[in-house]
Tab-separated table of C-alpha atoms and ligand atoms in Angstrom:
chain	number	residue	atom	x	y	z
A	715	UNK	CA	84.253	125.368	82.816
A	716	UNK	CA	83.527	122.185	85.080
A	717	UNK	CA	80.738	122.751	87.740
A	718	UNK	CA	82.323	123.955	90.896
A	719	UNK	CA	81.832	121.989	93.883
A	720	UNK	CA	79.455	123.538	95.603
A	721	UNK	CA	79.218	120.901	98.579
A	722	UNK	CA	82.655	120.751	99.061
A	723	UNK	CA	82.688	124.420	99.775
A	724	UNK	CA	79.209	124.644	101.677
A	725	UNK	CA	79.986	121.709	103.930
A	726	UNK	CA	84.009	123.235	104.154
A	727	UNK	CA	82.198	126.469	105.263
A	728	UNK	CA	80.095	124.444	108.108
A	729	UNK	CA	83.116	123.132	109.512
A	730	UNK	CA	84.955	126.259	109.640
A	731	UNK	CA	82.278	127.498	111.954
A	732	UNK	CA	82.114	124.393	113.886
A	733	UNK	CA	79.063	122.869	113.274
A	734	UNK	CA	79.413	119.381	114.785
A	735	UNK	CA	77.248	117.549	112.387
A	736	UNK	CA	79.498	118.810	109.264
A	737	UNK	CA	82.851	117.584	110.777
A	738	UNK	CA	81.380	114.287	111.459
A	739	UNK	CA	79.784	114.175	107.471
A	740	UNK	CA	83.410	115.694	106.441
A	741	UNK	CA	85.406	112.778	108.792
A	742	UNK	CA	82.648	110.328	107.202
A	743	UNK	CA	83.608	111.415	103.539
A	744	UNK	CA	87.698	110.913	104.898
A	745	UNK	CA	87.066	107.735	106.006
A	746	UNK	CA	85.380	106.382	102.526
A	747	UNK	CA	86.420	104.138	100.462
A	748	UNK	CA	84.042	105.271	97.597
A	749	UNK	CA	86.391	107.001	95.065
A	750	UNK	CA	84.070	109.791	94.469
A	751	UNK	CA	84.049	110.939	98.126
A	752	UNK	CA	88.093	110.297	97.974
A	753	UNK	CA	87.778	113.147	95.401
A	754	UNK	CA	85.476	115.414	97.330
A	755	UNK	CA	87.370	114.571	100.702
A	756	UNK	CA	90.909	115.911	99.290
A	757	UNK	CA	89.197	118.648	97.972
A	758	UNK	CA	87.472	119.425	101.214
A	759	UNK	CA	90.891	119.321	102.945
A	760	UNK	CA	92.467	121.230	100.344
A	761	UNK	CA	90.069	124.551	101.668
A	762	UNK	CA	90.030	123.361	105.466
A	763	UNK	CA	94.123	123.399	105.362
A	764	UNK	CA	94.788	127.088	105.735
A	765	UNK	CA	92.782	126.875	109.030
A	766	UNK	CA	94.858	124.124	110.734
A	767	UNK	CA	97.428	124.275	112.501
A	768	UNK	CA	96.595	126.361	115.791
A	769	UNK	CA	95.258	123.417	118.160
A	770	UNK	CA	97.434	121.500	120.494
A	771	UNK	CA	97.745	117.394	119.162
A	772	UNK	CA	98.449	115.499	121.931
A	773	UNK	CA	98.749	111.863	121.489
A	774	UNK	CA	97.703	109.204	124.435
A	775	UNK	CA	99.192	105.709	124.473
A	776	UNK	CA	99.673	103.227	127.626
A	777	UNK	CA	99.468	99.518	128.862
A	778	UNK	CA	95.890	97.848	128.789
A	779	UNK	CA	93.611	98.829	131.535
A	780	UNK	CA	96.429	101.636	132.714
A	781	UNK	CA	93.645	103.976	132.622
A	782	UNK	CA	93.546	105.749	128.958
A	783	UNK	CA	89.833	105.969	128.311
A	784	UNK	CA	89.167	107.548	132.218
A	785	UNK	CA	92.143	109.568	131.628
A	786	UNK	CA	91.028	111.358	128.153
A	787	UNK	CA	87.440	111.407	129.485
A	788	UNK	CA	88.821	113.237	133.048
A	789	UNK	CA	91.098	115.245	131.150
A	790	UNK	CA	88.206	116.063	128.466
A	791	UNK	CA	86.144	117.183	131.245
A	792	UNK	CA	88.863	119.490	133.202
A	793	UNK	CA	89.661	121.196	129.606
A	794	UNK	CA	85.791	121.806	129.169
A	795	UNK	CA	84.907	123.641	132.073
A	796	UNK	CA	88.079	125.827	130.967
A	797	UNK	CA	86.403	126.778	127.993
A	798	UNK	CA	88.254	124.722	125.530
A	799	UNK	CA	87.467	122.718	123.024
A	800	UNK	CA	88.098	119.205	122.701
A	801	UNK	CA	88.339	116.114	120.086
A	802	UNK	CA	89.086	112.884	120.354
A	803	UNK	CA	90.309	110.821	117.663
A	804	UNK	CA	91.877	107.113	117.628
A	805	UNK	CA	93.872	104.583	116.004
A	806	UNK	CA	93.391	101.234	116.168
A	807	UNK	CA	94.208	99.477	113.393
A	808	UNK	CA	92.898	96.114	115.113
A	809	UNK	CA	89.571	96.714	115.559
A	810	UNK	CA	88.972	94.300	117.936
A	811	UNK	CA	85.889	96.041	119.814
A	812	UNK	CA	83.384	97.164	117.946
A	813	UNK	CA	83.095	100.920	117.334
A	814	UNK	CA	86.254	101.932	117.842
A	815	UNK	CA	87.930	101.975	121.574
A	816	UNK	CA	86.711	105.111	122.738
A	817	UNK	CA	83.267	105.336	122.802
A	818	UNK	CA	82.647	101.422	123.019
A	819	UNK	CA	81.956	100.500	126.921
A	820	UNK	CA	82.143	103.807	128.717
A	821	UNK	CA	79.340	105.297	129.935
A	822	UNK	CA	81.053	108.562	131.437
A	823	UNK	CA	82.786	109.226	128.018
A	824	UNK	CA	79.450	109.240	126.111
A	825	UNK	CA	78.260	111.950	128.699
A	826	UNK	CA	81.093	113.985	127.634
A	827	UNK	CA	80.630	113.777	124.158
A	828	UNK	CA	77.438	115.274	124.433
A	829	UNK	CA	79.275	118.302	125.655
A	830	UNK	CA	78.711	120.712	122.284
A	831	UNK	CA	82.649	121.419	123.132
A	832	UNK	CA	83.394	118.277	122.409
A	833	UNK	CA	84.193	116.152	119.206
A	834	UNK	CA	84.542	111.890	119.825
A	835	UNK	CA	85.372	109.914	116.815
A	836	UNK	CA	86.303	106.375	117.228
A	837	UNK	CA	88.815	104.584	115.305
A	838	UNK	CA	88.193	104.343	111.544
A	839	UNK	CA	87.139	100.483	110.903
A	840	UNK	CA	89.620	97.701	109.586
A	841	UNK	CA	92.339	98.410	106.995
A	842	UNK	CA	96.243	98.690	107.639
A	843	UNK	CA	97.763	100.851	110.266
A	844	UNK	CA	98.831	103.456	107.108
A	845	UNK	CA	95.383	103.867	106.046
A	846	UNK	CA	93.818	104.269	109.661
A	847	UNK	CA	96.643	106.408	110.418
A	848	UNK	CA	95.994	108.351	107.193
A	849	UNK	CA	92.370	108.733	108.085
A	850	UNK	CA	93.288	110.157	111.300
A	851	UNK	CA	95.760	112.795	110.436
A	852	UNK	CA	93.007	113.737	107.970
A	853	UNK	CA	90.348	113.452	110.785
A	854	UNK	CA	92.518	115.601	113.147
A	855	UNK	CA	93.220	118.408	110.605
A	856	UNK	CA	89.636	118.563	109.910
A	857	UNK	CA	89.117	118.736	114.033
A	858	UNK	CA	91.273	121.690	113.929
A	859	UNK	CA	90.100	123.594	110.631
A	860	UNK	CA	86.359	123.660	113.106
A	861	UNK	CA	88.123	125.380	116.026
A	862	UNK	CA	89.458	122.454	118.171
A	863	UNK	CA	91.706	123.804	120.028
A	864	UNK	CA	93.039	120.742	121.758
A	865	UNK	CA	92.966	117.216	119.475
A	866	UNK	CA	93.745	114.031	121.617
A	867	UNK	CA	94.731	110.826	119.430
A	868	UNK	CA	94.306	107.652	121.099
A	869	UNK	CA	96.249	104.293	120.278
A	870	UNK	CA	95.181	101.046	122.044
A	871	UNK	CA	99.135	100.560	121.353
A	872	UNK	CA	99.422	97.727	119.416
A	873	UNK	CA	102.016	96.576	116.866
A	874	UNK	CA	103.550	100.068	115.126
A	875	UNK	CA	100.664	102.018	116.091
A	876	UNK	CA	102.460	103.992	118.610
A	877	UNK	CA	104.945	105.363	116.287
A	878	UNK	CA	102.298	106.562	114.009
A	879	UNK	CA	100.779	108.447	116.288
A	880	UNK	CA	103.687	109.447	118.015
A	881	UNK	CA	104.438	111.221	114.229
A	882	UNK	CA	101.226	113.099	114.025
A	883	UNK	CA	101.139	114.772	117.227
A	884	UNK	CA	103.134	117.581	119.565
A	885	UNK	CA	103.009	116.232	122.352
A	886	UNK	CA	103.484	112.117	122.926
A	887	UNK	CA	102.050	111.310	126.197
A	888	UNK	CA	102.549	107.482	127.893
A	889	UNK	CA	100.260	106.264	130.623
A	890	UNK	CA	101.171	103.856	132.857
A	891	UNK	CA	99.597	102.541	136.051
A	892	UNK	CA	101.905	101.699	139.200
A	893	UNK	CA	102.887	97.765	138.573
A	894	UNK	CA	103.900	95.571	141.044
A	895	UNK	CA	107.228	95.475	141.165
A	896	UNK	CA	109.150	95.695	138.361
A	897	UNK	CA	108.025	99.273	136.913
A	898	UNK	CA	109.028	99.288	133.250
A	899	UNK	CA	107.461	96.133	132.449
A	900	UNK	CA	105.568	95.189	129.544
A	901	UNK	CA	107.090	98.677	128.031
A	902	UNK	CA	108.717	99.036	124.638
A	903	UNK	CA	112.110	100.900	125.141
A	904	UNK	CA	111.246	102.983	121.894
A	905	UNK	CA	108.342	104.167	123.220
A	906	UNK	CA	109.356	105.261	126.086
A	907	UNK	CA	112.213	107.282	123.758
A	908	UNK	CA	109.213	108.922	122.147
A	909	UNK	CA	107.392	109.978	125.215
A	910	UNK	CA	107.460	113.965	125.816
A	911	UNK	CA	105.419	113.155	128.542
A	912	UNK	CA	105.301	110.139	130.977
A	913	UNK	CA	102.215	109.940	132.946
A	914	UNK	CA	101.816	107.503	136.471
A	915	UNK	CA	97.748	107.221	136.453
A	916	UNK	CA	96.078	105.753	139.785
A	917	UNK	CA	97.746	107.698	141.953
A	918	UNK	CA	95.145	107.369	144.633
A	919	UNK	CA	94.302	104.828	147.927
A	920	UNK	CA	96.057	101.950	147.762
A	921	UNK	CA	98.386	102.956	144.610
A	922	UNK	CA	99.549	106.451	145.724
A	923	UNK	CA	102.705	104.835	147.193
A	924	UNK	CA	103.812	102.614	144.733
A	925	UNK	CA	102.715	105.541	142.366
A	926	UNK	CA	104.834	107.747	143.213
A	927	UNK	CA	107.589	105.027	143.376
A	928	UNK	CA	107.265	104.580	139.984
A	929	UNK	CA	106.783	108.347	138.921
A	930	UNK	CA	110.776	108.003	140.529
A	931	UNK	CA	111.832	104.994	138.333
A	932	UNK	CA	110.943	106.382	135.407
A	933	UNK	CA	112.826	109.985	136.331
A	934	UNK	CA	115.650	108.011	136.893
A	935	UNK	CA	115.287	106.042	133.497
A	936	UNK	CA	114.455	108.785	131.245
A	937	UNK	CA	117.432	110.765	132.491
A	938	UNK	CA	119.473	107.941	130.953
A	939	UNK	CA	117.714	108.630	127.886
A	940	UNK	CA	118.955	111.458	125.181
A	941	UNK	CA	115.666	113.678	125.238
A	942	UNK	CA	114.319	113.666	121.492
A	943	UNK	CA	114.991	117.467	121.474
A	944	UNK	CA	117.490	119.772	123.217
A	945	UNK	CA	113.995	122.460	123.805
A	946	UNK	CA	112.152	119.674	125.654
A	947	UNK	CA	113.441	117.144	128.833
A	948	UNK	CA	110.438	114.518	129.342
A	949	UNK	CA	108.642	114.717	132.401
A	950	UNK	CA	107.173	112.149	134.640
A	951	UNK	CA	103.713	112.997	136.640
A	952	UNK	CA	101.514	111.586	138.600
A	953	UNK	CA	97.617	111.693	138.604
A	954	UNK	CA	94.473	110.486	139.770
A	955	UNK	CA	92.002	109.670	136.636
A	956	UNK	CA	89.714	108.480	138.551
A	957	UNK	CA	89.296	111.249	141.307
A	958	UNK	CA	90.340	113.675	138.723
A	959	UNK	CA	93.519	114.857	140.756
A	960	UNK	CA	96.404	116.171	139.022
A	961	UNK	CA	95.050	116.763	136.275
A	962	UNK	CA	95.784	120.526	135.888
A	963	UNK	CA	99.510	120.118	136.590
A	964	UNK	CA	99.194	117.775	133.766
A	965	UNK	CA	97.681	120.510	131.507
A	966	UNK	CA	100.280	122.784	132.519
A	967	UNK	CA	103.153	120.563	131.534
A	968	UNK	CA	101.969	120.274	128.035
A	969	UNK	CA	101.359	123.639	127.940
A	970	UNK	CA	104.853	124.409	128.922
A	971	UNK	CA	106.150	121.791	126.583
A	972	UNK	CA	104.095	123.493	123.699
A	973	UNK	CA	105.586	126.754	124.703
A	974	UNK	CA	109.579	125.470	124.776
A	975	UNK	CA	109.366	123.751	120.997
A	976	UNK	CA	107.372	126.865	120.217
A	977	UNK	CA	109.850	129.073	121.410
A	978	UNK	CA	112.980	127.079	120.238
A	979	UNK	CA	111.579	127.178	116.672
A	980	UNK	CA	111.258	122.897	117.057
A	981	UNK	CA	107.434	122.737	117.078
A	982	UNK	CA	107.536	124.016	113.543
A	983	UNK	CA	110.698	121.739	112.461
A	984	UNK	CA	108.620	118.385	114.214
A	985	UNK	CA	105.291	119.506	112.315
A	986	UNK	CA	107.641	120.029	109.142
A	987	UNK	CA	109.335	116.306	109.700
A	988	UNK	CA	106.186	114.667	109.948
A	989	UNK	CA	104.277	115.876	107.009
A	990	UNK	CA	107.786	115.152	105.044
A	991	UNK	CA	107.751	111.856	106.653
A	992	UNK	CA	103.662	111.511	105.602
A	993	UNK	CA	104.841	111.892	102.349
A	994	UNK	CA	106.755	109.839	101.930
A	995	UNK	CA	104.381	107.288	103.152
A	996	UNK	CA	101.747	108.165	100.770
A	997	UNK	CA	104.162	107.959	98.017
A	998	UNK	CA	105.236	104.403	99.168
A	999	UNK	CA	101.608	103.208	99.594
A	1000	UNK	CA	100.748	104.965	96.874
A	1001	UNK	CA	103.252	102.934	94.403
A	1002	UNK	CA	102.327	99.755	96.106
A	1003	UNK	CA	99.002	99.628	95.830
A	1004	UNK	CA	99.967	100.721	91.666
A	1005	UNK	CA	101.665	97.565	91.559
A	1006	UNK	CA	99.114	94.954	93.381
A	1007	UNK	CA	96.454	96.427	91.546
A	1008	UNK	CA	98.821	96.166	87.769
A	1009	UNK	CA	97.312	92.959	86.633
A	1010	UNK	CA	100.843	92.470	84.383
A	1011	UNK	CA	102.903	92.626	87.323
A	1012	UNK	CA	100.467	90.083	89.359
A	1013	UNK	CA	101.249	87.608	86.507
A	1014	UNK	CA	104.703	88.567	86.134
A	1015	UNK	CA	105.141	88.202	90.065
A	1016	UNK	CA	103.160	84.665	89.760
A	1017	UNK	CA	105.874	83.494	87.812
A	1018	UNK	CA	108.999	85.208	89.177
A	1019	UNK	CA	108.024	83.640	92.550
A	1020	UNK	CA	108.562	80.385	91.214
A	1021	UNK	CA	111.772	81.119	89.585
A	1022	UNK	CA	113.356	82.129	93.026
A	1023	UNK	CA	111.445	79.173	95.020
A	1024	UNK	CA	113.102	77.473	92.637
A	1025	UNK	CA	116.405	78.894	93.030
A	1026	UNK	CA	116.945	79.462	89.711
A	1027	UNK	CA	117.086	83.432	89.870
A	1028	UNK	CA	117.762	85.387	92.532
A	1029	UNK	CA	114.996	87.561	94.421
A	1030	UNK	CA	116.989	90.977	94.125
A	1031	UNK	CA	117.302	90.103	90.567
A	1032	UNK	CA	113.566	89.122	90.278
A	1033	UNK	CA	112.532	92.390	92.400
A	1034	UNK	CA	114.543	94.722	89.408
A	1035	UNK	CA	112.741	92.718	86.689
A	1036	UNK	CA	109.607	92.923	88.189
A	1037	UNK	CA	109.723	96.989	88.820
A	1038	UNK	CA	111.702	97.510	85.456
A	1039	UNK	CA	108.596	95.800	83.855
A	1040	UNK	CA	106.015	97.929	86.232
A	1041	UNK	CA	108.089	101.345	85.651
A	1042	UNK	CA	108.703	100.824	81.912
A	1043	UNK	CA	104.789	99.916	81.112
A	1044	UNK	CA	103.343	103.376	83.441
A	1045	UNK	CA	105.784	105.289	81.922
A	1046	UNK	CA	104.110	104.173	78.077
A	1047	UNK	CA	100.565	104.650	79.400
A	1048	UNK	CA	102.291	108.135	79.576
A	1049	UNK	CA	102.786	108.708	76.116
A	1050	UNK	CA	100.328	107.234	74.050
A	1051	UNK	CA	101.365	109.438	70.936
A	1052	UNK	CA	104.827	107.603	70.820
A	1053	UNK	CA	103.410	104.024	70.639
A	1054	UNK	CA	101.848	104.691	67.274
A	1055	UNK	CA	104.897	105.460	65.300
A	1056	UNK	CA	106.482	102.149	63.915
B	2348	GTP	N1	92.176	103.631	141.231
B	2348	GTP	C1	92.119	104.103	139.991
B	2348	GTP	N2	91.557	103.369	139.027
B	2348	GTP	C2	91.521	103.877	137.782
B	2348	GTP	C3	92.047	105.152	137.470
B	2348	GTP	N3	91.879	105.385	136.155
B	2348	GTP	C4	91.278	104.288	135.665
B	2348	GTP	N4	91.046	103.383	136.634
B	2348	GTP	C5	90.385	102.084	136.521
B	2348	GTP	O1	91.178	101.209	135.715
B	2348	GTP	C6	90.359	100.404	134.895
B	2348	GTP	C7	90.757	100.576	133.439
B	2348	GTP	O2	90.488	101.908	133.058
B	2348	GTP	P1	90.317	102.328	131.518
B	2348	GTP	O3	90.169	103.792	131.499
B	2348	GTP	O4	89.273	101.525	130.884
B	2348	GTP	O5	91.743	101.895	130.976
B	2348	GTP	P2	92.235	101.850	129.438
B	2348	GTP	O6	93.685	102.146	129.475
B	2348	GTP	O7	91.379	102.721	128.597
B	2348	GTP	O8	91.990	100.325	129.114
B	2348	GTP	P3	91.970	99.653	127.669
B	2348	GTP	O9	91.203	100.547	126.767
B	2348	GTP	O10	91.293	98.348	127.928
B	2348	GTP	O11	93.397	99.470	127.294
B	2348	GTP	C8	88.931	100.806	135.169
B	2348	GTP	O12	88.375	99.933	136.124
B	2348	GTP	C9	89.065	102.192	135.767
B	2348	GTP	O13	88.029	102.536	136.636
B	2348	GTP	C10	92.622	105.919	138.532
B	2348	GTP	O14	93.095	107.046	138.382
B	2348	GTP	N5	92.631	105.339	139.770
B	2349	MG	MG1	90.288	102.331	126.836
């Protein structure tokens, strides 16, 4: 018999009964690179799994500046002094400030994550947007396996980052702040197609006006719009981060949201779709990284590149070569009895 992991299970225990300082070692073991803590990380996951599933995911995206880091911090706050329990993940595959986006330059948000109700990771460092987003679907489950009832997942929204995290969470919020002028600027179309929930931020003083001008915009244009599910018709709302106005009606429209997938059997079916869809990602990642890191194939590709610069072979043909090569030489690592008879 192999040793049993007895830190996996220990620390797995910690985090079951929400001890801070084990979810952050367990998120710090998620987010390694080190193959070892790979190994203890699934296996971690692997006993945290059965107690996930419960909290509310609620993903936050929106326009630069539009308010996203006052907004989870207000929210945060509100959701506290309810008696909940709060985490706050992100992904940001960029990097660009230091530390992650959440906790970098705000003062008020650090105050809040001293709260003992209250979990604030920042944004895993570097790598592609599958392995960030991979870390934070890993992050989030652990969140919830240590009695978070509410996870928020930030994205600073750039390239596909938005869809990723619009295919981890229940409840896709977008947060805009009242433009001048022309409202749905600077907008992807798809996102706004993903968005359960549209929210018009700075709705206060000078704003209010052209707030709720926009709040009516984006009625109008999301009634255009085929809602993603028959259980759930996207909302538009205003609020005040700042002053910390409107926040509970917020709260209440996600709640009600949760309750009509919940009740139409579709939050089940869109947790189902995404970890079909998250397979199928780590099966495609997964095989590519196989191949980069198949030293036969880097030749071979070396050399079929040429060949179709070249024009001499064509690059679907060179593709099937290439993979028949890559599939045909796992497949005898497979059987090593086989390769000795002659
Ligand atoms: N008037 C008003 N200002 C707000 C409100 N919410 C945020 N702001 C201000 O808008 C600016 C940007 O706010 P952030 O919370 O940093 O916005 P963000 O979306 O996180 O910005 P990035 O992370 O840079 O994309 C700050 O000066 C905030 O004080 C609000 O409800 N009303
Ligand atoms: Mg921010």
């Amino acid at each position: 018999l192999s040793e049993p992991r007895e830190g996996d299970a220990q620390l797995a225990e910690r985090v079951l009964k929400g001890d801070r300082r084990a979810l952050a070692r367990a998120i710090t073991l998620i987010e390694s690179r080190r193959p070892d803590h790979q190994e203890q990380a699934e296996s971690l996951l692997a006993r945290l799994l059965p107690h996930t599933g419960q909290a509310i995911r609620l993903g936050i995206t929106g326009t630069p500046g539009a308010g996203k880091s006052t907004f989870i911090e207000a929210i945060g706050r509100h959701l506290v002094a309810q008696g909940h329990k709060v985490a706050v993940l992100a992904v940001d595959p960029s990097s660009r400030r230091s530390g992650g986006s959440i906790l970098g330059d705000k003062t008020r948000m650090q105050a809040l994550a001293q709260a003992p109700q209250v979990f604030i990771r920042p944004s895993p460092a570097g790598g592609t947007l599958g392995g960030v987003a991979r870390r934070t679907r890993e992050a989030a489950l652990a969140c919830e396996a240590a009695g978070y009832g509410v996870v928020v997942i930030e994205t600073v929204g750039v390239g596909q980052s938005e869809t990723a995290v619009a295919d981890m969470v229940d409840c896709f919020t977008l947060l805009l702040a009242p433009g001048g002028g022309d409202e749905l600027q600077g907008i992807k179309r798809g996102i706004i197609e993903l968005a359960d929930l549209v929210l018009v931020n700075k709705a206060d003083g000078d704003l209010l006006a052209a707030a709720k001008r926009a709040r009516a915009d984006y009625q109008a244009a999301l009634h255009l719009l085929r809602p993603a599910t028959p259980a759930w018709t996207p909302e538009v709302l205003t609020c005040s981060a700042l002053h910390e106005e409107g926040l509970e009606a917020v709260w209440q429209t996600i709640c009600r949201q949760r309750g009509a997938l919940e009740q139409a059997g579709e939050l089940a079916a869109r947790r189902a779709r995404q970890a079909r869809r998250w397979l199928r990602t780590e099966i495609e990642a997964g095989l590519l990284d196989a191949l980069r890191a198949d030293p036969a194939s880097r030749r071979l590709l070396a050399e079929l590149e040429s060949e179709v610069e070249a024009t001499r072979l064509l690059p679907s043909a060179a593709a099937r070569r290439l993979l028949r090569r890559f599939l045909a030489g796992d497949a005898a690592k497979d059987r090593p009895q086989q390769t000795c008879t002659s």
